[in-house]
Structures are given as structure tokens and as C-alpha cells.
Coordinates of C-alpha atoms and ligand atoms in Angstrom, one line a residue:
X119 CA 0.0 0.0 0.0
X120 CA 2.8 2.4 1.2
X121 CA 4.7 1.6 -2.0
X122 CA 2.2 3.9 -4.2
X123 CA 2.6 6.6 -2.5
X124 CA 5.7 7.1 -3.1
X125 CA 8.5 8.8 -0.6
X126 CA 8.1 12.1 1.0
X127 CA 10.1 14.3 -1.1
X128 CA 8.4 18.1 -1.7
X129 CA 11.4 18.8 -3.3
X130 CA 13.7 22.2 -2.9
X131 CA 11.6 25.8 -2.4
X132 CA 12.0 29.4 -1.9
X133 CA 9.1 30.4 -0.1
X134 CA 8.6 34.4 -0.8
X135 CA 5.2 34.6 0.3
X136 CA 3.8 36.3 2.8
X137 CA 4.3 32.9 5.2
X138 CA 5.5 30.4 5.6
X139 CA 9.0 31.3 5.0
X140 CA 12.0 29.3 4.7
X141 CA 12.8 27.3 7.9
X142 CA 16.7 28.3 9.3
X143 CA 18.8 25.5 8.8
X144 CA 19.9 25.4 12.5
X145 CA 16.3 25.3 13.5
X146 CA 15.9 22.9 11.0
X147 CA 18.7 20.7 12.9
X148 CA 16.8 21.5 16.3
X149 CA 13.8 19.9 15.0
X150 CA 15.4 16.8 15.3
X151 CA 16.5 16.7 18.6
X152 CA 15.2 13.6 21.0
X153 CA 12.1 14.3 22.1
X154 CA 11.5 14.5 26.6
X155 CA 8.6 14.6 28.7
X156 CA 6.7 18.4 29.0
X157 CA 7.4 18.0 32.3
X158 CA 10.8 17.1 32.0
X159 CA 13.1 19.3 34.3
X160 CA 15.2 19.4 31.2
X161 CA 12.0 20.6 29.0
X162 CA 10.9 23.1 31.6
X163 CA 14.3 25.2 31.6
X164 CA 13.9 25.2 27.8
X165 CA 10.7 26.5 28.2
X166 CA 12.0 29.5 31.1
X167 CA 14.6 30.4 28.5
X168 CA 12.4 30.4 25.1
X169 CA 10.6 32.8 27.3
X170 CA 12.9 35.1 28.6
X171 CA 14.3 35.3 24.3
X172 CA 10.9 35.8 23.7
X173 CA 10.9 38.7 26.2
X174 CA 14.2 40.5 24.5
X175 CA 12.3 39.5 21.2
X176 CA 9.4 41.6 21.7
X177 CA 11.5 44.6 24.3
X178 CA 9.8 43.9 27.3
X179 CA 9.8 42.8 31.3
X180 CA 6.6 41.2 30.9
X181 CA 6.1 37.9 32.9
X182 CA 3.0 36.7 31.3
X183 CA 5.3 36.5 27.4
X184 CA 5.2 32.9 26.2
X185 CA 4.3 30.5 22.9
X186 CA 0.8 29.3 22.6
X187 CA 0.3 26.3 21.1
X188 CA -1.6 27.3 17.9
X189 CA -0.3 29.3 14.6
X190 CA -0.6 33.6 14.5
X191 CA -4.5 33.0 14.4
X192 CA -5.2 31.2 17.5
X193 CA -2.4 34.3 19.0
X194 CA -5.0 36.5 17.8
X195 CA -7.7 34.5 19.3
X196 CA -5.7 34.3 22.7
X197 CA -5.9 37.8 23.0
X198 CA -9.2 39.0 22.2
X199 CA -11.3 36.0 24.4
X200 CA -8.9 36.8 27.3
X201 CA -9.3 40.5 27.1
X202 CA -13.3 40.9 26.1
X203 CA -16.1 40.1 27.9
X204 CA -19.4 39.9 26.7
X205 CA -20.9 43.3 25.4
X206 CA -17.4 45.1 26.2
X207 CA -16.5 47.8 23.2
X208 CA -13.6 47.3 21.1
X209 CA -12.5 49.2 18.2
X210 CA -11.0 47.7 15.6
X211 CA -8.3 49.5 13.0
X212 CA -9.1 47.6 9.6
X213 CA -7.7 48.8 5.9
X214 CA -7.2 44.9 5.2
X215 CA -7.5 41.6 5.4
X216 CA -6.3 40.6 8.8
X217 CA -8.3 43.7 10.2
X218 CA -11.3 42.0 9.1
X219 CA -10.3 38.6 10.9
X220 CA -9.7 40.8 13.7
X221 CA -13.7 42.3 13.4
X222 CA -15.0 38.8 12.7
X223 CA -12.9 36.8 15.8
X224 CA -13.9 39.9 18.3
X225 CA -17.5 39.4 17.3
X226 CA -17.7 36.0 18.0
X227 CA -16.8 36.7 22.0
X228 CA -19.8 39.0 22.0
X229 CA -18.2 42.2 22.5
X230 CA -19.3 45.1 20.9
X231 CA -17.1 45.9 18.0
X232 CA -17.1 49.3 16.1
X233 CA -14.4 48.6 12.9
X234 CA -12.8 52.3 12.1
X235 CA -12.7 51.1 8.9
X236 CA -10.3 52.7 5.5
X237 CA -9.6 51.9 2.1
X238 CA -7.1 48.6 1.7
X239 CA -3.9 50.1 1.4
X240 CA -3.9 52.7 4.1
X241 CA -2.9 53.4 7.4
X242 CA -4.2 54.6 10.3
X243 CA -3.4 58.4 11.5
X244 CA -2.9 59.1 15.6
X245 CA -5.2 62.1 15.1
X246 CA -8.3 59.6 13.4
X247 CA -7.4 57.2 16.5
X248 CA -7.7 59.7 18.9
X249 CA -11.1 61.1 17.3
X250 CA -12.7 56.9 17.8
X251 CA -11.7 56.9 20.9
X252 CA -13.0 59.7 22.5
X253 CA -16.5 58.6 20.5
X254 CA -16.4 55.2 21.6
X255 CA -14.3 54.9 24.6
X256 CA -13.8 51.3 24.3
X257 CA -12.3 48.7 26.4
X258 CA -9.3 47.6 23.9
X259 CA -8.4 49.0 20.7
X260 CA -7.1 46.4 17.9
X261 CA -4.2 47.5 15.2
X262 CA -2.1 45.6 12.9
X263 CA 1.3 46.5 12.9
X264 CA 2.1 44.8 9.6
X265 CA -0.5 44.4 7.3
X266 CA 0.4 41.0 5.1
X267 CA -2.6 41.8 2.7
X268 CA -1.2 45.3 1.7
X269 CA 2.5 45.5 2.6
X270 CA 1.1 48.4 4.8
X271 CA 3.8 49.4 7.8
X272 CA 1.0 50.7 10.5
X273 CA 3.0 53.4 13.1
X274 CA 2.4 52.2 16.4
X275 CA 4.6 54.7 18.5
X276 CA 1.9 57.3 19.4
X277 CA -0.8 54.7 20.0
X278 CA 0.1 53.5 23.3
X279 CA -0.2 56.9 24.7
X280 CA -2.9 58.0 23.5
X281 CA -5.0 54.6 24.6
X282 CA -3.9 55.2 28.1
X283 CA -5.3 58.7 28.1
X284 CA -8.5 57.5 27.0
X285 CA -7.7 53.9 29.7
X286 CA -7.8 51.9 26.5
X287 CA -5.9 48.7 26.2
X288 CA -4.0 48.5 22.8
X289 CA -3.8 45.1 21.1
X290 CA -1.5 44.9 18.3
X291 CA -1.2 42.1 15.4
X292 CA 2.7 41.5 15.4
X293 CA 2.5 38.1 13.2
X294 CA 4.0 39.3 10.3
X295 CA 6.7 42.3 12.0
X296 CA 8.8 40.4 15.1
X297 CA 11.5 39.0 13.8
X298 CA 11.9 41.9 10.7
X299 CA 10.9 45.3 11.8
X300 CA 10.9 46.7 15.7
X301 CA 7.6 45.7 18.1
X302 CA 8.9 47.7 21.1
X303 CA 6.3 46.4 23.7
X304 CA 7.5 48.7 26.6
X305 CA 8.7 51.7 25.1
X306 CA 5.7 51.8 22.8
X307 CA 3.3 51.1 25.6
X308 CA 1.9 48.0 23.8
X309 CA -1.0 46.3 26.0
X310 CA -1.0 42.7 24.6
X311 CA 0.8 41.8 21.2
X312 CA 0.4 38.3 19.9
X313 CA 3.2 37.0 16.8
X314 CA 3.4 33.6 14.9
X315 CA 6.6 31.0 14.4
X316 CA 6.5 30.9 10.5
X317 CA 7.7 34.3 9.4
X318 CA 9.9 36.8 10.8
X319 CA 11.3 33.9 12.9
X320 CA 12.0 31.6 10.0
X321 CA 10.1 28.5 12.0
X322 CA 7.5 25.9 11.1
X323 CA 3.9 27.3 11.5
X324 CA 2.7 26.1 15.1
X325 CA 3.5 28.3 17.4
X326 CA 1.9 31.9 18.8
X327 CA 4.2 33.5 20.7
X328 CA 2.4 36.3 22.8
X329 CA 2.8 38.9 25.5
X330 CA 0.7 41.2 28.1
X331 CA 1.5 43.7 30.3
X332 CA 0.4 45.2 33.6
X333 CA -2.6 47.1 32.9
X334 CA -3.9 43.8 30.1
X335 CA -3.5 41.5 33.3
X336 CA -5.3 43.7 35.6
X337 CA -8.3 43.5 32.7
X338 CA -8.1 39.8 33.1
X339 CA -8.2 39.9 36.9
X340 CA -11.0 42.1 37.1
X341 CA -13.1 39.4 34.8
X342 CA -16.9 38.5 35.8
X343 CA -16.8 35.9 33.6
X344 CA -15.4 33.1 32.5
X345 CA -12.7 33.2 29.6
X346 CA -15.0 31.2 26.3
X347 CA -12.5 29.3 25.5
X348 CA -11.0 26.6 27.6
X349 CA -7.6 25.9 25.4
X350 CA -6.9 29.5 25.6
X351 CA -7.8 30.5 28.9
X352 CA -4.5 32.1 30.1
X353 CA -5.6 32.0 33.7
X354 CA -5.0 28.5 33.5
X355 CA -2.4 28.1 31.0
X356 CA 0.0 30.4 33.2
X357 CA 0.3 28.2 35.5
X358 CA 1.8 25.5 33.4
X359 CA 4.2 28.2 31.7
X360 CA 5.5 28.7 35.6
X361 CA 3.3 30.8 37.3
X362 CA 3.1 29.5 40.8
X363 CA 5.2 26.5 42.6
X364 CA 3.8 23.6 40.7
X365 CA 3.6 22.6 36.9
X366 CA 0.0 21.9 36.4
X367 CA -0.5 20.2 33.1
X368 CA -2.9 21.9 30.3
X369 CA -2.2 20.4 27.2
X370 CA 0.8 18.8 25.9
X371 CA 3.0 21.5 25.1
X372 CA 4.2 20.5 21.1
X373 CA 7.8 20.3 22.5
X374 CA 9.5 20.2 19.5
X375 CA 8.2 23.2 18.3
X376 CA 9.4 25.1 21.2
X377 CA 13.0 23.4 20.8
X378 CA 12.5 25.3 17.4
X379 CA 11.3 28.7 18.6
X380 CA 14.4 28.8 20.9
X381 CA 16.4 28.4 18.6
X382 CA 15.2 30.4 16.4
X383 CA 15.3 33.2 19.1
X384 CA 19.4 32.2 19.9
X385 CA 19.9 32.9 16.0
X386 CA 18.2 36.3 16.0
X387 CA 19.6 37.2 19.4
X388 CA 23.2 36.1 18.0
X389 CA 22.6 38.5 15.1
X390 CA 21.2 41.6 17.2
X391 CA 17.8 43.1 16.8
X392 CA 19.1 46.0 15.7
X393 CA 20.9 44.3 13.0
X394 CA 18.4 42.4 11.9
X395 CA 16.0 45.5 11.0
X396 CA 18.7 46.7 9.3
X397 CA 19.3 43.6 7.7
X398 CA 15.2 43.8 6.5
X399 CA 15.6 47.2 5.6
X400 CA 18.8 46.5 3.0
X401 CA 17.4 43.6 1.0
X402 CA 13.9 45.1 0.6
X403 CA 15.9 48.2 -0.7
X404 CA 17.5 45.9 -3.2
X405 CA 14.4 44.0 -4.1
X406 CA 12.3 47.4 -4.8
X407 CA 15.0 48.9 -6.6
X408 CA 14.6 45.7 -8.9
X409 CA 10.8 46.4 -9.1
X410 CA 11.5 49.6 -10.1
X411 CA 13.4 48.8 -12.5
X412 CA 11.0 46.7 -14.0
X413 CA 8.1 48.8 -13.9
X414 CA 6.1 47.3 -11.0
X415 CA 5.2 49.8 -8.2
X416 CA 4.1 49.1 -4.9
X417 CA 0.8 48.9 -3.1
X418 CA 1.5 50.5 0.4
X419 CA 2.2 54.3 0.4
X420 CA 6.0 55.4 0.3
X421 CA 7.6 55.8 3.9
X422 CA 4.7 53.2 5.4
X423 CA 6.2 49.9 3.2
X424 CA 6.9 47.1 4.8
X425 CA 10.5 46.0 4.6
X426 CA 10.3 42.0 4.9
X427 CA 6.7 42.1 2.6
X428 CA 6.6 44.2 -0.8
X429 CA 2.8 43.9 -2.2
X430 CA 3.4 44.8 -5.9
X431 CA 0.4 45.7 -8.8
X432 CA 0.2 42.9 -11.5
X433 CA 1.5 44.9 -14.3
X434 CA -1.0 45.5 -17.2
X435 CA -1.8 42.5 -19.9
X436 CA 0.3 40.0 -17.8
X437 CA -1.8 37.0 -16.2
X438 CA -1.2 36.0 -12.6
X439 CA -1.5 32.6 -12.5
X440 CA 0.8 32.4 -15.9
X441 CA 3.6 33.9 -13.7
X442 CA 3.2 32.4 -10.7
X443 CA 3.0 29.1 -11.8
X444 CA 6.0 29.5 -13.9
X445 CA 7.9 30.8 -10.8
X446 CA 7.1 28.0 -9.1
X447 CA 7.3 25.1 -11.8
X448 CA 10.7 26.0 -13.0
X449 CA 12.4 27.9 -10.4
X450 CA 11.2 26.4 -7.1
X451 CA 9.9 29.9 -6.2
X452 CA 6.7 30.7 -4.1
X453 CA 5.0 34.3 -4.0
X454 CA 1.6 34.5 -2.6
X455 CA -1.3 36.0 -4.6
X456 CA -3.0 39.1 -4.2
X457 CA -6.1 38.3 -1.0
X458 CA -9.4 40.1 -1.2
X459 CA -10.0 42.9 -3.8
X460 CA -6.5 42.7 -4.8
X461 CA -7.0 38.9 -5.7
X462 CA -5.6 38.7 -9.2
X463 CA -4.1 42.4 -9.1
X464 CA -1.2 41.9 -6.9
X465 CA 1.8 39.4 -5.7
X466 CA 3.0 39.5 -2.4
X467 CA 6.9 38.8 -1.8
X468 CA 8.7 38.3 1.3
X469 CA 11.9 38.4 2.6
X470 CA 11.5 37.5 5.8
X471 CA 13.9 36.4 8.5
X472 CA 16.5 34.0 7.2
X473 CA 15.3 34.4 3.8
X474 CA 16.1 38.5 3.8
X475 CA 19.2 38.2 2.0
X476 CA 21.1 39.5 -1.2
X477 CA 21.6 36.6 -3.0
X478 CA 17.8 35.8 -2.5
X479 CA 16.8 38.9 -4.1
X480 CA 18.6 38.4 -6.9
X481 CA 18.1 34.5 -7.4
X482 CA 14.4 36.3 -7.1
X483 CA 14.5 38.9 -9.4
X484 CA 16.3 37.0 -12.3
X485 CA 13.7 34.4 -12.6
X486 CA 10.7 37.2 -12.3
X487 CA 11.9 38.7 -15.4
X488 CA 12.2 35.8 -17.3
X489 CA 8.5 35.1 -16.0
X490 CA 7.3 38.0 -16.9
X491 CA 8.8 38.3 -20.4
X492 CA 6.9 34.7 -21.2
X493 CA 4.1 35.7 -19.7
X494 CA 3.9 39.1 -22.0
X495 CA 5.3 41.5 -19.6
X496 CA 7.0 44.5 -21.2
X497 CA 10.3 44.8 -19.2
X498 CA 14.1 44.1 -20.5
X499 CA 15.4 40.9 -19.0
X500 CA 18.3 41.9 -16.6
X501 CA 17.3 45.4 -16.0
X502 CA 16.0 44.6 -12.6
X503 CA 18.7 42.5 -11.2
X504 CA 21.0 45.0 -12.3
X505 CA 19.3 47.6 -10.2
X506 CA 19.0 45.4 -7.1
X507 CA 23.1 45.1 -7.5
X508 CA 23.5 48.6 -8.1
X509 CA 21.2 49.3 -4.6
X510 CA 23.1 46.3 -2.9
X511 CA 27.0 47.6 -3.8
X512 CA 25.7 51.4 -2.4
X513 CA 24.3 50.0 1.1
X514 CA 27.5 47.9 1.8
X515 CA 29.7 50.8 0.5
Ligands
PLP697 C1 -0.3 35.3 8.8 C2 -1.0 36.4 9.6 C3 -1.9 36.0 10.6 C4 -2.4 34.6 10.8 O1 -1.4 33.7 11.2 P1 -1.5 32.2 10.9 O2 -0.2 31.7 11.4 O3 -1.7 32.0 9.5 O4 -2.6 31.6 11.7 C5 -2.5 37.0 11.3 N1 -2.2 38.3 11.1 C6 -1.3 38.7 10.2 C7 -1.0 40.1 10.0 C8 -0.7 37.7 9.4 O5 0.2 38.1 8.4

């Protein structure tokens, strides 16, 4: 029976989408390790120290910072049923798609959820925050630092103050920033921030790392109600993650995966977070020079683009799927399509984490053009890795 099936063998990849993104070889080799018990004494210092990388990770003191067991969606879900209580008010910042998940997963806890909604693409302005939450004064106020479905860069330095003012929690979508750009948790007076394993941090999917501060546990104290979920319930979770003397079992923590995520944290802790953004901030220089170059502009505003995800407009006459396909068929390379009303109108490329790198963008852009030249694009093949090179020799000049 096994014999028609054939071995497991997906064959080499560059993953440029907007997640998952290439695993780093050394996590790669910590995937293997032997597996131990989750209560192993050995497994629990693992866990203290994933934790306290997590906590330089995200620039913060918090205690409650730790991995949920669940990809960037059930982060997001973490958050919101710990935080809201039935018929509490939560605003919602949405110019995309994962705004929109954010609307629809805050509904479902029966909160009352006011979207401040704008046109995909944009960002949000402290001065149209400020006016929604004087109007609405709600409990928590949800933002998404980097928008995967736009390549929008959302500034989250003047939030923080202003939701204290108005003794607002602020929630912040980190799943596609830690890892690439800066998520400054305590100088930025972030509330609760919830991130994912698969791309910034160069992991398998599988993991939800996620964090929340003084005044987001107070909120959770101060509950009359039960948290809906069980699985997520942090009150309970905690004390597995070593709140408290004992170990109380939850759930099985997926043990390998957090074997990954630490190392994953050693190799961006090795490298320095201030390196890294740098790092982000180089190649994505590189690769938009090389888009320039060959005619195809960007989505998100200039000055608010995301550095490790470039959302770029389909170029007029040439088919998506013709491209795409090609890309991956012949070179190995993924991109992800364009979500929602950009569906058809725009690719989304990442260099994310390990993958931000020069040799990437290049190996990248030379197969693009021949893409788009067979797929009717009007460009010169070799224009746009020469530009990238041009971009690459004046950073590291
Ligand atoms: C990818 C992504 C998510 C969802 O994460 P999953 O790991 O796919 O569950 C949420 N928010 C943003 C901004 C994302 O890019």
C-alpha cells in the first residue's frame, strides 16, 4: 500500500510569500533533537529560557510572554477572548485583510465591535485614532502592525499613549513584524501583542508567541466571567508556563516546536535586533530597486512599506496565474497572490527572516523577469537584477 505513495520528497523551495517562509537551517537541525517529557526538568528550563528570548524578542519585562500552542490566528484568538467580555467595546483599526479577521474573531466573543474602517492600502493616523476613541471609549483598541494583505507598515509609536489617556488597552497584530521590523512592547506602551513561528522567525507554523502587560492583566483579573474558551484561557495556561510553585498540566506542550522557537530566538539574538532591522531594511531596498526597474510599483504608500513584505500591482496584460505558476514550476519559487479585492491584481513577496538576504533577491529577481517576459510583460530581461546590484553595492559601500 505504502509503496504507491511514493517517498516524501516536496522537493527544494524558496518560499517568498507572505508565510510560511523558509525554515533556518539550524532550527531545522533543532527539530530533530530527541524528544522529553513536557514536564521534564530538562523541557521546563527550555521552556524558562524560550521565554525570557521571547521577552528580548518583543523589548519587554513582561512575565505573562510565552508560545501558545496554535499558529498567529489562534495568538489572535488568545488575546481577544482573554481580554473581552461579553458586550465590552472594542474598536477595531481595519484597511485589510487581517483587520477583518480581527472584526470577525472579536464578534464571535460577544463584545461590541465598532471597525474604524479605510480603504485597503492605508494606514491609520494618531489624530483619526484619537477622534474613535473619544467617540467610543472602548475597552481595547485592535491594530495591525504589519499588514500582510497590503505591505502596509502601521506606526504604532503614538498609540500606546494615547489609549492610556483614553484607559484603552491596545492590542496589536505583530504576526508578520517580530522578527523583521521593531515591536517595542514597553517603550511603545503596547498592552498585549500576539506574533506567529512561520515568518519573521524563520520556523515551522505552530506556534503563537504572545505577550501582556500590567494594565492587560489587571483586565483579566478584574473578569466576571469566565474566559469562552478553555484551550486558551491564560488563567489556566499560566500556571503551566510557571506561574506558581507547581507545573499543572494543560495540554501537551508541542515540545519540538518550542525546541525550534528557541532556537530560532538564539539565532536572532546572536545577530542583534538592531541588526536584523537593518538587515530587513537593506534587501527590501534591493528588491524594490529591482521592481522599479522593471516597472512594477508598490501597493502601500511610500515611507509606510513594509520591509520584509513588498505587495506589488500585476502589471497591465500579464496573467497572474501564468507567472506564478512558472515561478514555481521551473524555479522552485513561491510568491503569494494578491487576497481580497487585490486577488488577481497583486503578488505579495517576502523576505522574511532568514530568507532577507542578497543573493535571494537576486536569485528572485532573475527568474521574475524571465516570468514576466513569457508571460507578455514589457520589461528588459536583466534590468531589474541590475538595479538590485546597483542598490546592494551602495548600502554595503
Ligand atoms: C499570517 C497572519 C496572521 C495569521 O497567522 P496564521 O499563522 O496563518 O494563523 C494574522 N495576522 C497577520 C497580519 C498575518 O500576516
Amino acid at each position: 500500500m505504502s509503496d504507491d505513495f511514493g517517498p516524501l520528497d516536496p522537493g527544494p523551495r524558496l518560499l517568498l510569500g507572505p508565510g510560511p517562509c523558509d525554515v533556518h537551517p539550524r532550527v531545522l537541525r533543532a527539530l530533530a533533537a530527541p524528544l522529553v517529557g513536557h514536564l521534564d526538568p530538562y523541557f521546563i528550563t527550555i521552556m524558562g529560557q524560550t521565554q525570557e528570548l521571547l521577552r528580548r524578542a518583543f523589548r519587554t519585562s513582561n512575565p505573562l510572554t510565552l508560545p501558545m500552542s496554535a499558529t498567529g490566528m489562534g495568538g489572535m484568538e488568545t488575546c481577544l477572548v482573554n481580554l473581552l467580555e461579553p458586550d465590552d467595546a472594542i474598536v477595531v483599526c481595519s484597511a485589510g485583510f487581517f483587520g477583518q479577521r480581527l472584526v470577525e474573531v472579536a464578534e464571535r466573543t460577544g463584545a461590541k465591535v465598532t471597525p474604524l474602517e479605510k480603504p485597503w492600502g492605508q494606514f491609520f493616523r494618531p489624530d483619526e485614532v484619537r477622534d474613535v476613541l473619544k467617540r467610543v471609549r472602548p475597552k481595547v483598541l485592535a491594530v495591525v502592525q504589519a499588514e500582510t494583505s497590503t505591505g502596509v507598515w502601521q506606526p504604532l509609536d503614538e498609540l500606546g499613549a494615547l489609549c492610556r489617556e483614553h484607559d484603552t488597552l491596545l492590542l496589536v497584530d505583530a504576526v508578520t513584524a517580530l522578527g523583521c521590523v521593531p515591536v517595542e512592547v514597553d517603550a511603545w506602551g503596547l498592552d498585549a501583542v500576539y506574533s506567529c513561528s512561520q515568518k519573521g522567525l524563520s520556523c515551522p507554523p505552530g506556534l503563537s508567541p504572545v505577550t501582556f502587560g500590567p494594565r492587560a492583566l489587571a483586565a483579566m483579573e478584574r473578569r466576571r466571567t469566565k474566559v469562552q474558551s478553555w484551550y486558551l484561557d491564560l488563567s489556566i495556561i499560566r500556571r503551566y508556563w510557571g506561574e506558581g510553585a507547581e507545573r499543572l498540566y494543560h495540554h501537551t506542550a508541542p515540545i519540538t516546536m518550542v525546541y525550534a522557537m528557541r532556537e530560532a530566538l538564539m539565532v536572532l539574538h546572536e545577530e542583534g535586533l538592531a541588526e536584523r532591522w537593518e538587515r530587513h531594511s537593506r534587501n527590501a531596498a534591493a528588491l524594490r530597486a529591482g521592481f522599479a526597474a522593471l516597472g512594477l510599483t508598490l501597493l502601500a504608500p511610500e515611507g509606510y512599506q513594509l520591509p520584509q513584505l513588498s505587495v506589488v500591482r500585476i502589471p497591465e496584460g500579464v496573467a497572474d496565474a501564468a507567472v506564478r505558476t512558472r515561478l514555481l514550476r521551473e524555479f522552485g519559487i513561491e510568491v503569494g497572490g494578491g487576497l481580497g479585492e487585490f486577488k488577481g491584481r497583486a503578488w505579495r513577496v517576502g523576505l522574511m527572516g532568514y530568507n532577507s538576504r542578497p543573493e535571494v533577491v537576486l536569485q528572485f529577481l532573475g527568474a521574475l523577469e524571465r516570468c514576466l517576459v513569457s508571460a507578455g510583460g514589457k520589461v528588459t530581461p536583466g534590468c531589474g537584477v541590475a538595479a538590485a546590484e546597483k542598490a546592494l553595492a551602495a548600502s554595503s559601500a
